GROMACS .gro file of C-alpha atoms in nm:
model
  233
    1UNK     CA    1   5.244  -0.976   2.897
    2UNK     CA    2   5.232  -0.608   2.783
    3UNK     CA    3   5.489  -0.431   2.537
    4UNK     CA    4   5.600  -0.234   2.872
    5UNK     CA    5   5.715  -0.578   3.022
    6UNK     CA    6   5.888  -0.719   2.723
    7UNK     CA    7   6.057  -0.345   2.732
    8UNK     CA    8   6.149  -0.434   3.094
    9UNK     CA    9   6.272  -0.773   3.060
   10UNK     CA   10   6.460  -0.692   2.754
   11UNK     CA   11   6.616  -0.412   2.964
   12UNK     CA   12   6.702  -0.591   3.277
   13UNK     CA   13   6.823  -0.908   3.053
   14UNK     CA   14   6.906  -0.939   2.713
   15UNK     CA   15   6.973  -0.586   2.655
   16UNK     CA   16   7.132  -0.477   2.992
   17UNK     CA   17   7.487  -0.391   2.937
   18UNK     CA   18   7.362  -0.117   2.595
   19UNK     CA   19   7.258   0.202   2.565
   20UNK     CA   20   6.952   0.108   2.406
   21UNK     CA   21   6.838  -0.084   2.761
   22UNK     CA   22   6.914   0.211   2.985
   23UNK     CA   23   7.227  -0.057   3.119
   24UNK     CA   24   6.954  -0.275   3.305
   25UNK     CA   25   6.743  -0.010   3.448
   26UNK     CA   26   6.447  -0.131   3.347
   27UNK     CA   27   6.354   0.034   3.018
   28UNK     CA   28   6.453   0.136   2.661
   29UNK     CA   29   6.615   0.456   2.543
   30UNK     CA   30   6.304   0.663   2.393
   31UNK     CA   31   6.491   0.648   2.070
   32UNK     CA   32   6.517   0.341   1.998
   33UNK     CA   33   6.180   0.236   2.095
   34UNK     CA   34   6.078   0.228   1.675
   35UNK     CA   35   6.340   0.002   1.619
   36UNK     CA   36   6.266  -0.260   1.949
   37UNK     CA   37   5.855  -0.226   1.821
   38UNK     CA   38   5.988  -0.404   1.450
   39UNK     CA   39   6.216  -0.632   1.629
   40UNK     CA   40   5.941  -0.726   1.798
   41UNK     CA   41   5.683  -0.772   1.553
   42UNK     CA   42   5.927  -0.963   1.309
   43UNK     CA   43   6.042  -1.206   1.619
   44UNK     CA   44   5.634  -1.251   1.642
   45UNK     CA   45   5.596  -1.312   1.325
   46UNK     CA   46   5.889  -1.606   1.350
   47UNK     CA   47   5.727  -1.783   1.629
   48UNK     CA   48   5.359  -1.768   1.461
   49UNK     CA   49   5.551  -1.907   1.151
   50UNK     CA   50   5.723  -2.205   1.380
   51UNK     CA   51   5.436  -2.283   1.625
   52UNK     CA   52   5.036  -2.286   1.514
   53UNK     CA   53   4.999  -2.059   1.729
   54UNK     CA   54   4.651  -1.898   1.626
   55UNK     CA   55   4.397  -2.019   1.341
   56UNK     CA   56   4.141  -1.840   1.115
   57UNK     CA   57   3.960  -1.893   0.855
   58UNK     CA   58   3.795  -1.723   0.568
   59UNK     CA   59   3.522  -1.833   0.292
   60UNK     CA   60   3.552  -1.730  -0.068
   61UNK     CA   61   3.338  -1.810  -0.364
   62UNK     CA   62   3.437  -1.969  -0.659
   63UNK     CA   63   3.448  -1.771  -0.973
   64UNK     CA   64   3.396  -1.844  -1.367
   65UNK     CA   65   3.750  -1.738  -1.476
   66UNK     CA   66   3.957  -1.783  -1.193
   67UNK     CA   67   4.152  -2.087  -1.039
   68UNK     CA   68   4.430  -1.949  -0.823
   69UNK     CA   69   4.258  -1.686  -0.575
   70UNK     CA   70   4.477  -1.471  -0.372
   71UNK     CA   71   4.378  -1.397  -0.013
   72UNK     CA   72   4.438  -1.007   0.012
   73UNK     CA   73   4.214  -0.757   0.140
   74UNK     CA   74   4.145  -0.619  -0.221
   75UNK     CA   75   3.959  -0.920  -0.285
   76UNK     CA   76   3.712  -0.883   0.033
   77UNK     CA   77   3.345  -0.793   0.004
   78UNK     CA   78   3.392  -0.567   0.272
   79UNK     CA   79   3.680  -0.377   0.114
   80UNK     CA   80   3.619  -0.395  -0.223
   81UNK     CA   81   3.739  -0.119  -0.458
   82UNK     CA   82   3.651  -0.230  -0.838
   83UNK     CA   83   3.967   0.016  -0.915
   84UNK     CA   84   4.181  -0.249  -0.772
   85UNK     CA   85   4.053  -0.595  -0.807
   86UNK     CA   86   3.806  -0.712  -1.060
   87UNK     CA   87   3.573  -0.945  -0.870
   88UNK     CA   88   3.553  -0.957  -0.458
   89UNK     CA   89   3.579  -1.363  -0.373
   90UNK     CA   90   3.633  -1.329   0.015
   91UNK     CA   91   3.334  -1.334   0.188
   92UNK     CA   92   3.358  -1.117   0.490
   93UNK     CA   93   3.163  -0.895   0.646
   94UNK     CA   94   3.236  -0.506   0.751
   95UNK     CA   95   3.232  -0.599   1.110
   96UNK     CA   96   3.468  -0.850   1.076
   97UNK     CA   97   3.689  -0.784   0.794
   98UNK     CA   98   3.963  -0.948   0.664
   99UNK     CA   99   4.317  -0.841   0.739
  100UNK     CA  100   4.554  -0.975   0.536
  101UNK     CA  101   4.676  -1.240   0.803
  102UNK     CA  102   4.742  -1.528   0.648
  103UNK     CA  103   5.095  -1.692   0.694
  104UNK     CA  104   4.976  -2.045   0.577
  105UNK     CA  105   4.705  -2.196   0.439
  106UNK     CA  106   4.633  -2.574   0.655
  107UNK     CA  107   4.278  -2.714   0.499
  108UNK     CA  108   3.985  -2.654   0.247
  109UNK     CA  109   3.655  -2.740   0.352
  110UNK     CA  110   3.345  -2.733   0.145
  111UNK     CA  111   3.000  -2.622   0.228
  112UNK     CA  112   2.882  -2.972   0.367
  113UNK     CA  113   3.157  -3.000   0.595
  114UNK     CA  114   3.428  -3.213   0.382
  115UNK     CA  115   3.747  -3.159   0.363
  116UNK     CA  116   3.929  -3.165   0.047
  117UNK     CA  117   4.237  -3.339  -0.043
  118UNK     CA  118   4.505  -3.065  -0.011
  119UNK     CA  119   4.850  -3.006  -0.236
  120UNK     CA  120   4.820  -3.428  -0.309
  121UNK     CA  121   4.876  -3.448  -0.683
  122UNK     CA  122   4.713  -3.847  -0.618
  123UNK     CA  123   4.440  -3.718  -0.554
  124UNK     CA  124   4.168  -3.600  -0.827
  125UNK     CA  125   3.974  -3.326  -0.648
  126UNK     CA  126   4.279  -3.149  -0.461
  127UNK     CA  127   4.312  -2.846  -0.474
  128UNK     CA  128   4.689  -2.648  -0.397
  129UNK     CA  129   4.910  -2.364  -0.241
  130UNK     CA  130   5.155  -2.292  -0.437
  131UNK     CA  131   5.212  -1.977  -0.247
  132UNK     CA  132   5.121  -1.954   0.131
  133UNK     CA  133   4.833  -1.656   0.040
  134UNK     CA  134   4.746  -1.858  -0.271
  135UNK     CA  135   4.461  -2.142  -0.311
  136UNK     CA  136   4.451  -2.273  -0.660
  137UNK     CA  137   4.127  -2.515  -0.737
  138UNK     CA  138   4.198  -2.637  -1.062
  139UNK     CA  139   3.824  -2.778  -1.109
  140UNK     CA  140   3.608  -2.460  -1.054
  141UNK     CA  141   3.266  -2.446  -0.977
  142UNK     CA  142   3.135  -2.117  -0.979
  143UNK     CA  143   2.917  -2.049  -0.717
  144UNK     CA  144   3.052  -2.289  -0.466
  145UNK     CA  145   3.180  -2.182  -0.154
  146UNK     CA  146   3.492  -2.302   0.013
  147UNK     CA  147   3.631  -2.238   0.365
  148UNK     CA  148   4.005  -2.224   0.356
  149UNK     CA  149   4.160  -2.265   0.771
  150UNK     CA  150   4.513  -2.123   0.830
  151UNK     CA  151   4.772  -2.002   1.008
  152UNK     CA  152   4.701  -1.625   1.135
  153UNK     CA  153   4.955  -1.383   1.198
  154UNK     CA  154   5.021  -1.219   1.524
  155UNK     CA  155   4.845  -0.880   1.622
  156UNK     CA  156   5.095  -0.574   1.530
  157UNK     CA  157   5.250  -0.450   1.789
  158UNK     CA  158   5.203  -0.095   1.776
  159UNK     CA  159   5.417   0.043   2.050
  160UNK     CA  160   5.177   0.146   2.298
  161UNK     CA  161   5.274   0.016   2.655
  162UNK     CA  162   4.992  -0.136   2.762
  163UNK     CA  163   4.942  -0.353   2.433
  164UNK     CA  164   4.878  -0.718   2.515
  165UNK     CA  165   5.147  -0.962   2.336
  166UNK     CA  166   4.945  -1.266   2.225
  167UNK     CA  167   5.245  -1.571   2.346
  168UNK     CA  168   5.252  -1.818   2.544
  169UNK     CA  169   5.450  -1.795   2.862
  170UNK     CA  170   5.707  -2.068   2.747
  171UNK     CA  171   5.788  -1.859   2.448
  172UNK     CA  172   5.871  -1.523   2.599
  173UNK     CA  173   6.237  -1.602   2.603
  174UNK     CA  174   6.231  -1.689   2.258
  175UNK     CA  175   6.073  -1.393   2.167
  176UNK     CA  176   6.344  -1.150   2.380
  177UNK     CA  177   6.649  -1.392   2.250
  178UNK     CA  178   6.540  -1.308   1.867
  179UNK     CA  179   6.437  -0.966   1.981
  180UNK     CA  180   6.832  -0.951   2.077
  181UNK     CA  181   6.959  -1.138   1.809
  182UNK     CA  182   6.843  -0.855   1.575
  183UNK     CA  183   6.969  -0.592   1.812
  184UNK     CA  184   7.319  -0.730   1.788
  185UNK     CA  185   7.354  -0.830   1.409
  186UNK     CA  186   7.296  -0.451   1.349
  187UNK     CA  187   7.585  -0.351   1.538
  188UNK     CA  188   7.850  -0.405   1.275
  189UNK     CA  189   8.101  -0.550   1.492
  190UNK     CA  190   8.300  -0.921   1.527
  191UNK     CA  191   8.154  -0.893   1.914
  192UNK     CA  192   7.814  -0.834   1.805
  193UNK     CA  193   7.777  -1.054   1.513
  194UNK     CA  194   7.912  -1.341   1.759
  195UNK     CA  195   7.682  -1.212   2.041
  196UNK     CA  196   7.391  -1.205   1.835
  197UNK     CA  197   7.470  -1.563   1.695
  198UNK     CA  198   7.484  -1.671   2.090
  199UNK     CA  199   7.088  -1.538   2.081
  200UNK     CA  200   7.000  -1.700   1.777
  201UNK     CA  201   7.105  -2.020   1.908
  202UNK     CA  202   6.933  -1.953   2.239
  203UNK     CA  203   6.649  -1.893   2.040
  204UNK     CA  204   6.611  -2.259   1.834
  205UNK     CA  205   6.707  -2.466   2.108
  206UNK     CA  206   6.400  -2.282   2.332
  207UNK     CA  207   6.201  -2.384   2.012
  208UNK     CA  208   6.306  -2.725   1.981
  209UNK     CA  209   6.254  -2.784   2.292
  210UNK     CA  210   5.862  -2.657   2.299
  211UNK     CA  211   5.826  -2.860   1.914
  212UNK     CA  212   5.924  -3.175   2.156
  213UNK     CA  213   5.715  -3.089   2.428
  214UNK     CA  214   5.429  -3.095   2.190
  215UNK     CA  215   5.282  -2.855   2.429
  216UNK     CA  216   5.205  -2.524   2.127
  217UNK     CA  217   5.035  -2.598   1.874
  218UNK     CA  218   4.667  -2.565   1.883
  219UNK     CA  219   4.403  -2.798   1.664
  220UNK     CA  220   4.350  -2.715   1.305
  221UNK     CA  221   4.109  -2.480   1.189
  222UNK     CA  222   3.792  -2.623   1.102
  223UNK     CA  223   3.555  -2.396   0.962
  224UNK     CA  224   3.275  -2.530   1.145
  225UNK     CA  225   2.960  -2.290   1.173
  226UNK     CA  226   3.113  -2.019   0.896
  227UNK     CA  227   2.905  -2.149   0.658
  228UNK     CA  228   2.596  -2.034   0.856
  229UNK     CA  229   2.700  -1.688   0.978
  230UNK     CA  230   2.520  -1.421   0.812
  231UNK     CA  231   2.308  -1.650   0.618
  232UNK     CA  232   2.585  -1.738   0.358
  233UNK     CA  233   2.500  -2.032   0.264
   0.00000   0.00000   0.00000
């Protein structure tokens, strides 16, 4: 779906007895079309947190001094300013840079293809996330390349109408429920904070009943072939 049909939905549902959704006629007040485009992209943002929605990955190289590397753009080869970060560890390239979308790191692989034992304290060689953007390798071997798979965030939404919203079908009403769950706790009001509790539940029982489905999430990440791109490794 594009950002005009969410508009459309949310005006003709959700939204159709406000102001802000033209009262159901099929659009949203040009005014408040800033504040619908952060709704949106924070109700994305909750879904791509509850449901694996979309994987990447991303190779860094170990370093001498460092153990805990954070996966931010300032660290990337193909954005690397030495007035900001010391050493560039990601390994990207300027054609496919990387964009600061990590929600959750889900495996570690290592340049022959194993996967390493991940935040399990019984095991010797793990290696942690203490933060979600954070990998922390306690044995370091500089030099050595690791692939770490994760959990991408969804593609801002920008506001332009014909912008593609990257969802599944069987989420779109959880997307418009949070969407108007937001709209309504803003209002300030007994009427709205109990309408916009309405939508929130709305919301989590659409998700539960996808997480029993089992229908969402895709397969890990595996890192298989970045090793070889660009002649890496």
């Amino acid at each position: 779906m594009t950002f005009a049909d969410l508009l459309k939905q949310l005006s003709m549902g959700e939204l159709s007895n406000m102001y802000m959704g033209l009262e159901g006629e099929g659009g949203i007040a040009e005014n408040q079309l800033a504040k619908i485009t952060m709704h949106t992209n924070t109700a994305l943002t909750m879904l791509y947190t509850r449901f694996l929605l979309k994987t990447r990955d991303v190779l860094i190289e170990l370093q001498p001094s460092i153990s805990y590397y954070h996966l931010k753009s300032i660290y990337a080869q193909s954005q690397f300013d030495p007035a900001k970060a010391a050493v560039a560890y990601i390994l990207d390239m300027g054609n496919e840079p990387f964009s600061n979308d990590v929600l959750q790191i889900i495996n570690v692989f290592d340049s022959e293809g194993n996967e390493l034992p991940f935040n399990n304290p019984a095991q010797p060689h793990s290696v942690y996330s203490p933060q979600a953007t954070i990998l922390h390798v306690p044995e370091v071997e500089p030099g050595k390349v690791l692939c770490i798979g994760y959990r991408a965030a969804p593609n801002k939404i920008t506001g332009e109408f014909d912008q593609e919203i990257e969802i599944p079908v069987s989420l779109v009403p959880a997307l418009t429920a949070y969407i108007a769950f937001l709209v309504y706790s803003n209002l300030n009001t007994q009427e709205g904070r109990v309408i916009a509790q309405d939508h929130l539940q709305m919301f989590n029982n659409i998700c539960d009943l996808a997480s029993f489905n089992g229908t969402l999430d895709n397969s890990f990440a595996t890192c298989a072939d970045r090793f070889h791109v660009n002649g890496w490794i």
